[in-house]
JSON list of C-alpha atoms in Angstrom, two decimals:
[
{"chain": "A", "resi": 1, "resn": "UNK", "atom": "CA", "xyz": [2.91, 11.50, -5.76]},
{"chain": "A", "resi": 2, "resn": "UNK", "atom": "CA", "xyz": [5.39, 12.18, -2.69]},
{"chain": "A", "resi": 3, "resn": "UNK", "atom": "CA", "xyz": [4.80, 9.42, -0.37]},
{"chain": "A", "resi": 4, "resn": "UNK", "atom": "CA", "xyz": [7.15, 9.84, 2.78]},
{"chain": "A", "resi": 5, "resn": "UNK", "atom": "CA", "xyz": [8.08, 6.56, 5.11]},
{"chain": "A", "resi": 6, "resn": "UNK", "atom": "CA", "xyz": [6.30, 6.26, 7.89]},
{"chain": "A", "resi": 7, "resn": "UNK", "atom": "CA", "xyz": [8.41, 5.86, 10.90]},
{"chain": "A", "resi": 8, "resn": "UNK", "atom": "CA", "xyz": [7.30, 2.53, 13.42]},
{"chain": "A", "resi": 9, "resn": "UNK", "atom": "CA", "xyz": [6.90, 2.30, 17.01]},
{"chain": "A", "resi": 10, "resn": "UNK", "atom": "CA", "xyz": [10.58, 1.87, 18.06]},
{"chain": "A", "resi": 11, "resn": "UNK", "atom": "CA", "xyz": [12.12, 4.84, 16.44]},
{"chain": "A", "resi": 12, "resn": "UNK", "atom": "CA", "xyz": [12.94, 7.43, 19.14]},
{"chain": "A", "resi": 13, "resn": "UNK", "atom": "CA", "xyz": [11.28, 10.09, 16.99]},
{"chain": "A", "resi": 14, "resn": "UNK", "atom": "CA", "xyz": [7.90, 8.92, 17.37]},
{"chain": "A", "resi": 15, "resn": "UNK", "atom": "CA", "xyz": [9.08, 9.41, 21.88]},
{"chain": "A", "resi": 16, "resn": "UNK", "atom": "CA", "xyz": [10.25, 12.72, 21.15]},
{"chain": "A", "resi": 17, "resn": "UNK", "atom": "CA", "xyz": [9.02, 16.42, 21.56]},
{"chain": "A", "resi": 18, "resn": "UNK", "atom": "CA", "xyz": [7.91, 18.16, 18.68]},
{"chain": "A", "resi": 19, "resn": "UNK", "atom": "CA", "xyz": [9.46, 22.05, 18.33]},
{"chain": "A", "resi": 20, "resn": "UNK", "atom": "CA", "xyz": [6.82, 24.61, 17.28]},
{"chain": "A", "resi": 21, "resn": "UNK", "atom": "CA", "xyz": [6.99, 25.78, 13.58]},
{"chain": "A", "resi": 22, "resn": "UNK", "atom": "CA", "xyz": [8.08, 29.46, 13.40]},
{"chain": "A", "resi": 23, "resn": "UNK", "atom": "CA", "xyz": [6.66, 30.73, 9.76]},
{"chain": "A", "resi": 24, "resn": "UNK", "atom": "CA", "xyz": [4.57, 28.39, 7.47]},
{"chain": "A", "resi": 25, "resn": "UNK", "atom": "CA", "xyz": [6.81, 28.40, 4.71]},
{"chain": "A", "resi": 26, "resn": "UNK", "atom": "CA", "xyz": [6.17, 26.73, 0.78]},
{"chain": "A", "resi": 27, "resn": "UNK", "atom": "CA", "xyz": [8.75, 24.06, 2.47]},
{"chain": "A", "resi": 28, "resn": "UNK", "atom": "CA", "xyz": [6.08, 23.51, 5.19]},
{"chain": "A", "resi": 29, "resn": "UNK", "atom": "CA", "xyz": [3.19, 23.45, 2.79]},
{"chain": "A", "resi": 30, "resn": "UNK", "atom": "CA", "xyz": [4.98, 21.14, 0.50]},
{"chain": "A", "resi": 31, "resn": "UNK", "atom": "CA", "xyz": [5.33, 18.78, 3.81]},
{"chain": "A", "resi": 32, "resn": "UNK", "atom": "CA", "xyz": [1.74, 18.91, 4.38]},
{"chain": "A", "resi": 33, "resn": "UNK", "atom": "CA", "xyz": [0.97, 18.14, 1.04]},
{"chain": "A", "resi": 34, "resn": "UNK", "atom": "CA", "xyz": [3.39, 15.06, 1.52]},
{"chain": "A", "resi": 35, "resn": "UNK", "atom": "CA", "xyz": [2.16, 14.14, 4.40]},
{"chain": "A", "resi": 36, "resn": "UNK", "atom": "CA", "xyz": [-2.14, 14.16, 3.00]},
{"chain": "A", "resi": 37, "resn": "UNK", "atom": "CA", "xyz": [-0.64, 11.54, 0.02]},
{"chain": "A", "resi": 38, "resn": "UNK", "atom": "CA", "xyz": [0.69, 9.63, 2.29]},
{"chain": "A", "resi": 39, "resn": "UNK", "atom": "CA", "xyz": [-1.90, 9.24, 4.85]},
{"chain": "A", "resi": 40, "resn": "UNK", "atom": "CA", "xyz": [-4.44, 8.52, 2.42]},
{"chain": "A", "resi": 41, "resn": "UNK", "atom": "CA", "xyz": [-2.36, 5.99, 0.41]},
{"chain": "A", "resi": 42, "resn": "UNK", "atom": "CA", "xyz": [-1.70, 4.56, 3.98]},
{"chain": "A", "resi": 43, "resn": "UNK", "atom": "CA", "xyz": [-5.67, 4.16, 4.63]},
{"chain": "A", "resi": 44, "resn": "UNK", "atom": "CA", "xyz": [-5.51, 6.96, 7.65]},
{"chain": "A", "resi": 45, "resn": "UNK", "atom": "CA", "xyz": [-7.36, 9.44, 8.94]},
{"chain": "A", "resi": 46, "resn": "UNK", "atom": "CA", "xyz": [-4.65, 11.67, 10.89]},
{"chain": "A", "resi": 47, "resn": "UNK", "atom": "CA", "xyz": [-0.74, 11.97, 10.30]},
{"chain": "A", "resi": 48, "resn": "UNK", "atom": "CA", "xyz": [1.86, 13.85, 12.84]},
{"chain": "A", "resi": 49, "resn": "UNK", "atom": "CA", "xyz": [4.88, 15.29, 10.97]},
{"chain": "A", "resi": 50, "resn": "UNK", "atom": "CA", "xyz": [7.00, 12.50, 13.44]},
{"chain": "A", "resi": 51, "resn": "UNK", "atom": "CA", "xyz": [5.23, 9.47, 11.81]},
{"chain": "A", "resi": 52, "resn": "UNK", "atom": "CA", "xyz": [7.02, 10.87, 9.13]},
{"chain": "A", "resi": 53, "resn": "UNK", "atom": "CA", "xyz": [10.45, 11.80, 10.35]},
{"chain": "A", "resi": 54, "resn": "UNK", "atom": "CA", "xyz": [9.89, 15.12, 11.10]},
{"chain": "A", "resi": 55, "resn": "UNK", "atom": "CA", "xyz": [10.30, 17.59, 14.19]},
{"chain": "A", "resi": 56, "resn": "UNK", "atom": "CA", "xyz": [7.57, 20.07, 13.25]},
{"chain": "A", "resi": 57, "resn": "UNK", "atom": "CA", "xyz": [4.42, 20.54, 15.60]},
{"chain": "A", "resi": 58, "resn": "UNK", "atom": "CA", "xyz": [1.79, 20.17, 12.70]},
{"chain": "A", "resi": 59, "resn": "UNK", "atom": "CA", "xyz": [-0.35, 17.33, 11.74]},
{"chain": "A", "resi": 60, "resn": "UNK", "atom": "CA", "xyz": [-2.99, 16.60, 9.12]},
{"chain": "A", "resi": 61, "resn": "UNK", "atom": "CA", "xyz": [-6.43, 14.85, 9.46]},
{"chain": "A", "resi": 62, "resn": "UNK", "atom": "CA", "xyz": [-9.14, 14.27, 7.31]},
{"chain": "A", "resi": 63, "resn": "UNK", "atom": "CA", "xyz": [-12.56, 12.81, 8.67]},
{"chain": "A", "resi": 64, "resn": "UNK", "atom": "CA", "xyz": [-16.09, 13.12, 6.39]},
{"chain": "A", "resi": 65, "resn": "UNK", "atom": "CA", "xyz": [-13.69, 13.64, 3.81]},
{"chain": "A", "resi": 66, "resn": "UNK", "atom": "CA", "xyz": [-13.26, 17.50, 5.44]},
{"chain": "A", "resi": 67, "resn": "UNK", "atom": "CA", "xyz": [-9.27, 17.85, 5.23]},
{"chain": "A", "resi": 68, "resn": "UNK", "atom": "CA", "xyz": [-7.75, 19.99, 8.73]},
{"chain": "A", "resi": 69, "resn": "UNK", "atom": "CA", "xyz": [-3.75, 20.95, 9.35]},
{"chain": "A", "resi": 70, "resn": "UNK", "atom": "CA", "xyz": [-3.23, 21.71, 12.49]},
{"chain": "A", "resi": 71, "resn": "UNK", "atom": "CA", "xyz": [-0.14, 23.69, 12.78]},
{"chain": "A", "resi": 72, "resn": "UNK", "atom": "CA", "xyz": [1.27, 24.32, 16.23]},
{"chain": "A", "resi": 73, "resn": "UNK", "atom": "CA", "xyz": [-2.01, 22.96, 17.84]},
{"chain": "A", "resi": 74, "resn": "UNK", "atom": "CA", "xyz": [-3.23, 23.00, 21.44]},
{"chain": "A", "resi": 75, "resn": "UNK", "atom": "CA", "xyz": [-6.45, 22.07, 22.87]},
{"chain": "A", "resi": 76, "resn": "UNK", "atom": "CA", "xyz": [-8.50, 25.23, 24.33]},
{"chain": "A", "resi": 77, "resn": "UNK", "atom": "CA", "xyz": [-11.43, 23.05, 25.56]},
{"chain": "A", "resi": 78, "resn": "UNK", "atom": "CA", "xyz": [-12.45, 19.46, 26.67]},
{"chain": "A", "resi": 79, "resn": "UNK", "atom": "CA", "xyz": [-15.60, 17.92, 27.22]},
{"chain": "A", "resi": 80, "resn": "UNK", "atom": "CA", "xyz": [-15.61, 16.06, 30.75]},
{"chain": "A", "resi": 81, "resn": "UNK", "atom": "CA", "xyz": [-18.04, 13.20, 28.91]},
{"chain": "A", "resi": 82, "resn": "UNK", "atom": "CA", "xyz": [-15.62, 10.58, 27.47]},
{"chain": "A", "resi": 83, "resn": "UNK", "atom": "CA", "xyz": [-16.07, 7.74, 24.87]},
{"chain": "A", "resi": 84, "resn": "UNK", "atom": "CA", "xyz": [-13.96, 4.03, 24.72]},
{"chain": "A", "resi": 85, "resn": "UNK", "atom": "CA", "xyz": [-13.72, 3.28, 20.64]},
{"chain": "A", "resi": 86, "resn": "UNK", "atom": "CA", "xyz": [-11.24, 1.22, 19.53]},
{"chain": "A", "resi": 87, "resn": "UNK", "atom": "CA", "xyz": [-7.89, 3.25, 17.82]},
{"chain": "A", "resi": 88, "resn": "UNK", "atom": "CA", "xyz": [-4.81, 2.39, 15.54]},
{"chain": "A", "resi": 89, "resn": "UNK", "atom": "CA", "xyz": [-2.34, 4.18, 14.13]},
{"chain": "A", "resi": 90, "resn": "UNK", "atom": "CA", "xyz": [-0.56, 4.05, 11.10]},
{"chain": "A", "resi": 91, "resn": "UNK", "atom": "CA", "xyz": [3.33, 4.06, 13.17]},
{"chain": "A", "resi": 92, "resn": "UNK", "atom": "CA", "xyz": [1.93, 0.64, 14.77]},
{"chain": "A", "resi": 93, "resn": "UNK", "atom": "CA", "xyz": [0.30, -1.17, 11.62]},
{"chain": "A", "resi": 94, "resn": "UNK", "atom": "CA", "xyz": [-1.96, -4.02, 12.76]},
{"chain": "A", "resi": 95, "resn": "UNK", "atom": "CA", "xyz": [-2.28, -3.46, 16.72]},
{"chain": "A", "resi": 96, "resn": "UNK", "atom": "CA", "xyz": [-5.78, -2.02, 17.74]},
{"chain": "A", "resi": 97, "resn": "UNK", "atom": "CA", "xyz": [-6.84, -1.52, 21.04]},
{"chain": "A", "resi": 98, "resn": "UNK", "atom": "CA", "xyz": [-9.86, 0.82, 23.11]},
{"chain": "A", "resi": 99, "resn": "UNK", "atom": "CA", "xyz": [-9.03, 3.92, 24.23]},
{"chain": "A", "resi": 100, "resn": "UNK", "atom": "CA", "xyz": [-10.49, 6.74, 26.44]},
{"chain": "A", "resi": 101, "resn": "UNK", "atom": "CA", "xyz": [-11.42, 10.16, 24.66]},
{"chain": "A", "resi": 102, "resn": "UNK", "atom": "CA", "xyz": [-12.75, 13.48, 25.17]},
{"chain": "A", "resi": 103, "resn": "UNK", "atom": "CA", "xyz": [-16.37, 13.38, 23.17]},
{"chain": "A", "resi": 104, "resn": "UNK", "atom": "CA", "xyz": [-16.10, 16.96, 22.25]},
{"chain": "A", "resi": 105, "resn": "UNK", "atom": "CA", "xyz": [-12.54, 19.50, 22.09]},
{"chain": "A", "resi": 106, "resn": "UNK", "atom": "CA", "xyz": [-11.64, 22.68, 20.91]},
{"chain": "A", "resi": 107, "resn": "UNK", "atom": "CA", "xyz": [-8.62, 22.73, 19.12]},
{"chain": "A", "resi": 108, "resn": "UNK", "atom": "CA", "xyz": [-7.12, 26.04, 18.58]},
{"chain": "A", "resi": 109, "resn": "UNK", "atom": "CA", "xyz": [-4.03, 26.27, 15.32]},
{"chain": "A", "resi": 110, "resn": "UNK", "atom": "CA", "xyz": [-2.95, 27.55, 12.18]},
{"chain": "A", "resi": 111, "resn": "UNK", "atom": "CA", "xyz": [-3.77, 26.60, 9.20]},
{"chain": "A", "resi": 112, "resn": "UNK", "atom": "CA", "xyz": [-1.67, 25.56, 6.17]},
{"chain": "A", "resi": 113, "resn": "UNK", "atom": "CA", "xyz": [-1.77, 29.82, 5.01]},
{"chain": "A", "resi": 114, "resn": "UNK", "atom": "CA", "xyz": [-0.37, 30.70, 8.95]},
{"chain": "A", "resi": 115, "resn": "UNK", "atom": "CA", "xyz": [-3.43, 32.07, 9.97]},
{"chain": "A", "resi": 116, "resn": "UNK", "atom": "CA", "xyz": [-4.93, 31.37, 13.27]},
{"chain": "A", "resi": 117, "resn": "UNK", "atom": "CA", "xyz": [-8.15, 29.07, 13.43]},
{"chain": "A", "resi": 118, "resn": "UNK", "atom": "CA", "xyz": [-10.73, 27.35, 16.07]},
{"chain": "A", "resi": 119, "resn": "UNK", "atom": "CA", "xyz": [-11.89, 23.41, 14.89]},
{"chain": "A", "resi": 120, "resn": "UNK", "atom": "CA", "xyz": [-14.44, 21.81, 17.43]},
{"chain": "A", "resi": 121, "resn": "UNK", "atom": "CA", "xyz": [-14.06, 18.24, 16.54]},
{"chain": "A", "resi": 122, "resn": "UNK", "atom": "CA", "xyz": [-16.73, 15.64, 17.68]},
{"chain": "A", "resi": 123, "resn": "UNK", "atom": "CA", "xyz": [-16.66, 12.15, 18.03]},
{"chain": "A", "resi": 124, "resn": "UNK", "atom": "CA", "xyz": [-14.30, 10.63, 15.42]},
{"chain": "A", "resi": 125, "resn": "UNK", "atom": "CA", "xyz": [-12.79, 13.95, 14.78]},
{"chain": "A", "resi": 126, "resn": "UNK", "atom": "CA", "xyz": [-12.44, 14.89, 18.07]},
{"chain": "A", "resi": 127, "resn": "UNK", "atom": "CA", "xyz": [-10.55, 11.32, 18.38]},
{"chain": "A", "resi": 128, "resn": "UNK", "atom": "CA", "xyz": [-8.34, 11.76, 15.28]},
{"chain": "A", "resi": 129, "resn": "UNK", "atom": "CA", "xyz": [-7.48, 15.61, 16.67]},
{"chain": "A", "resi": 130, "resn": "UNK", "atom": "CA", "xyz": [-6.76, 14.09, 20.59]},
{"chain": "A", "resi": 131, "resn": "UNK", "atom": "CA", "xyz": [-4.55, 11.32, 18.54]},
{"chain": "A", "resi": 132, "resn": "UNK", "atom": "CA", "xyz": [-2.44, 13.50, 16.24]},
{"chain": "A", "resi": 133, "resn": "UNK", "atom": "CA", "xyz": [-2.21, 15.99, 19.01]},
{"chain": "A", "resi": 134, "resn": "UNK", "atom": "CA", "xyz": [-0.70, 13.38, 21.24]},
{"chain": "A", "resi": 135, "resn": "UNK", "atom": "CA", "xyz": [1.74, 12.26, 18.61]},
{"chain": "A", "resi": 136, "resn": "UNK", "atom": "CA", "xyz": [3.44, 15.92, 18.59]},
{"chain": "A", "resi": 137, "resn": "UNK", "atom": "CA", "xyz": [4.47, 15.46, 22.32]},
{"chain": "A", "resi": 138, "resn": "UNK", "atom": "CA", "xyz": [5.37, 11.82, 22.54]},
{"chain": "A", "resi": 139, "resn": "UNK", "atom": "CA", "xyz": [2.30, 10.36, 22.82]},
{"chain": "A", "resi": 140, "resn": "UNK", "atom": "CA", "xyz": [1.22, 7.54, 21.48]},
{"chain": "A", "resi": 141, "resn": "UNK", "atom": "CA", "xyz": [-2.31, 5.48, 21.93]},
{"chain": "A", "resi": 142, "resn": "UNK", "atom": "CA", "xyz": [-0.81, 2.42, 23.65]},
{"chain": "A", "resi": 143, "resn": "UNK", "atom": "CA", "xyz": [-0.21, 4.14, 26.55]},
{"chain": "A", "resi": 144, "resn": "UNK", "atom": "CA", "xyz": [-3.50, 5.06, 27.52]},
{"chain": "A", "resi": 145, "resn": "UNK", "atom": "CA", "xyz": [-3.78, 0.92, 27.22]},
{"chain": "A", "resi": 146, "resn": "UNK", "atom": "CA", "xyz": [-4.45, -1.15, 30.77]},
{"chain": "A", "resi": 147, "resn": "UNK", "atom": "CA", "xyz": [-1.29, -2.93, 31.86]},
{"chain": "A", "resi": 148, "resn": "UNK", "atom": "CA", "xyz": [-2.63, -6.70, 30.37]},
{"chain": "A", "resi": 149, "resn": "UNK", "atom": "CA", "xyz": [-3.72, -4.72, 27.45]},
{"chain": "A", "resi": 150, "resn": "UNK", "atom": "CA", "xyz": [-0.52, -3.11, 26.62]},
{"chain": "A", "resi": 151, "resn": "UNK", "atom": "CA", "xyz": [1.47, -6.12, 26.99]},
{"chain": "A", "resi": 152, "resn": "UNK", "atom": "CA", "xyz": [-0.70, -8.53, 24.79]},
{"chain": "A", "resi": 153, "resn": "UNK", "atom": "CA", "xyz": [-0.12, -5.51, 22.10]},
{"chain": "A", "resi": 154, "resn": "UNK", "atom": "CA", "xyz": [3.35, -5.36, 22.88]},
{"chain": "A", "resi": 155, "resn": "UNK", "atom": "CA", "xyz": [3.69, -8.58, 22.11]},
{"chain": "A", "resi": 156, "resn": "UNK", "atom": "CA", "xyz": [1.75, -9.10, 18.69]},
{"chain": "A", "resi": 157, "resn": "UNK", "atom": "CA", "xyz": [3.83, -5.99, 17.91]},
{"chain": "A", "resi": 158, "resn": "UNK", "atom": "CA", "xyz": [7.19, -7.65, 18.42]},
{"chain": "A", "resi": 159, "resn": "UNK", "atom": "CA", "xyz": [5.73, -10.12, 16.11]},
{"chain": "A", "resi": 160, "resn": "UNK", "atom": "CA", "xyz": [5.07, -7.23, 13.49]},
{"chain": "A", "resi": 161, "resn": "UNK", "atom": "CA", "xyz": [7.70, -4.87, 13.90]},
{"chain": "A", "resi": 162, "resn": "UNK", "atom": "CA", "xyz": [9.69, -7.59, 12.33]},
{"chain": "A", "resi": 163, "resn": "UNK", "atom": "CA", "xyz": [8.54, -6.65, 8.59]},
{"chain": "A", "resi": 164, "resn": "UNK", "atom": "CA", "xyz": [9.63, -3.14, 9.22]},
{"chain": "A", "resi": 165, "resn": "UNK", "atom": "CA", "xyz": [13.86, -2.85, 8.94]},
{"chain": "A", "resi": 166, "resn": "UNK", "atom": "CA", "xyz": [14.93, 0.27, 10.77]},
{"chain": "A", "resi": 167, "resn": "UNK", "atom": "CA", "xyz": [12.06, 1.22, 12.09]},
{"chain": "A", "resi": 168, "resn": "UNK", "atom": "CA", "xyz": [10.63, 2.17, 8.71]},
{"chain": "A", "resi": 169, "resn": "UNK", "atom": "CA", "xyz": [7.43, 1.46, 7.30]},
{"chain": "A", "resi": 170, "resn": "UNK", "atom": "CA", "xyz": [7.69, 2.12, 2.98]},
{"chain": "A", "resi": 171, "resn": "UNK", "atom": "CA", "xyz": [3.82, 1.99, 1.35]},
{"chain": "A", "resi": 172, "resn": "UNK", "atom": "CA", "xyz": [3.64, -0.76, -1.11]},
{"chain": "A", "resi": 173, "resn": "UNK", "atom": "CA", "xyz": [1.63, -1.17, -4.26]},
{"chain": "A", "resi": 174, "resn": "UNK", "atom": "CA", "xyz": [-0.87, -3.50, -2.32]},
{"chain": "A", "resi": 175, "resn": "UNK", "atom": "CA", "xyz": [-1.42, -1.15, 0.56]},
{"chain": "A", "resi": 176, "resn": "UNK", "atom": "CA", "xyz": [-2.59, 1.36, -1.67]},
{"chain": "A", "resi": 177, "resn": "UNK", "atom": "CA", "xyz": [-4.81, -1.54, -3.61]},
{"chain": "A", "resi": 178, "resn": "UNK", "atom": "CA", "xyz": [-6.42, -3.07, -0.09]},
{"chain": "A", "resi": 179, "resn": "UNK", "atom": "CA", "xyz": [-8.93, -2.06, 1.53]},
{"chain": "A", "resi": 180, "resn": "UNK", "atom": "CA", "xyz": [-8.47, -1.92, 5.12]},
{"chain": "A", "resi": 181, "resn": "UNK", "atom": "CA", "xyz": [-11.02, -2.57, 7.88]},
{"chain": "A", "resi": 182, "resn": "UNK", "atom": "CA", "xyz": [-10.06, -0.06, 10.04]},
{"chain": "A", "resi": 183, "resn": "UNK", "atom": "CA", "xyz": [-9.02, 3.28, 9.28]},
{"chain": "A", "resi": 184, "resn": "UNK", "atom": "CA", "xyz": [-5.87, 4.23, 11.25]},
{"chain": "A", "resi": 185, "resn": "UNK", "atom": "CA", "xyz": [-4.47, 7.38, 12.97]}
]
């Protein structure tokens, strides 16, 4: 098993840009294979290669137990009807709060071989897809968070971010043992 850290709100990497991957190399695949282990020992649903460290544009999500890499993703299309559903994410462990999403998108990629693919994701998929997507540009779900919002998460997360030294979240025996309520991004 290769499970990476997980890098916490606070570490500049998670602010940052992602740069575009230029061949999907058996480095990259290893990666992605890195980076499936360690979102499902984490409890997740989506991983962006800066949660762990990394500067590639390419994230992994699995939903309905259907695994997706997205390699240099964008989205093609957007549904104007939006749904509020309450998100996490595995870089802020323990702060929840309801955000704003596209029902339905179109996200065109490449897949873990290089070639180029279409995924429509809908509800939670099309959630986990907006999420990851988001990640490899800088995003992250607390700022789509109301002002009074933000601030009460901000401030459970000060709270949290203590148990995480350098900005570094290691999985522990009893992560992978619980059984979390909510599955995070």
């Amino acid at each position: 098993m290769s499970l990476l850290p997980i890098r916490v709100l606070g570490d500049p990497i998670l602010r940052a840009d992602t740069r575009p991957v230029v061949a999907v190399t058996d480095d990259v695949r290893r990666l992605i294979d890195a980076m499936f282990e360690t979102m499902h020992a984490a409890k997740g649903i989506g991983l962006a290669a800066p949660q762990v460290g990394r500067t590639e544009r390419l994230a992994v999500c699995e939903v309905d137990e259907k695994p997706i890499v997205i390699i240099n993703p964008e989205i093609i299309d957007k549904e104007g009807r939006t749904f509020k559903a309450e998100e996490g994410c595995l870089s802020i462990p323990e702060i929840y709060g309801e955000v704003e999403r596209s029902v339905r998108v179109t996200v065109r990629a490449l897949d873990r071989e290089g070639q180029p693919f279409e995924v429509e994701g809908t509800e939670l998929l099309s959630r986990c897809l907006q999420h990851e997507i988001d990640h490899l540009h800088g995003r992250l779900f607390i700022d789509y968070l109301g002002a009074f919002k933000r601030r009460a998460a901000m401030a459970k997360w000060e709270v949290e971010r203590e148990k995480y030294p350098g900005f570094i979240r290691i999985l522990t025996i009893e992560e992978f043992a619980s059984h979390h309520q909510h599955e995070d991004m």
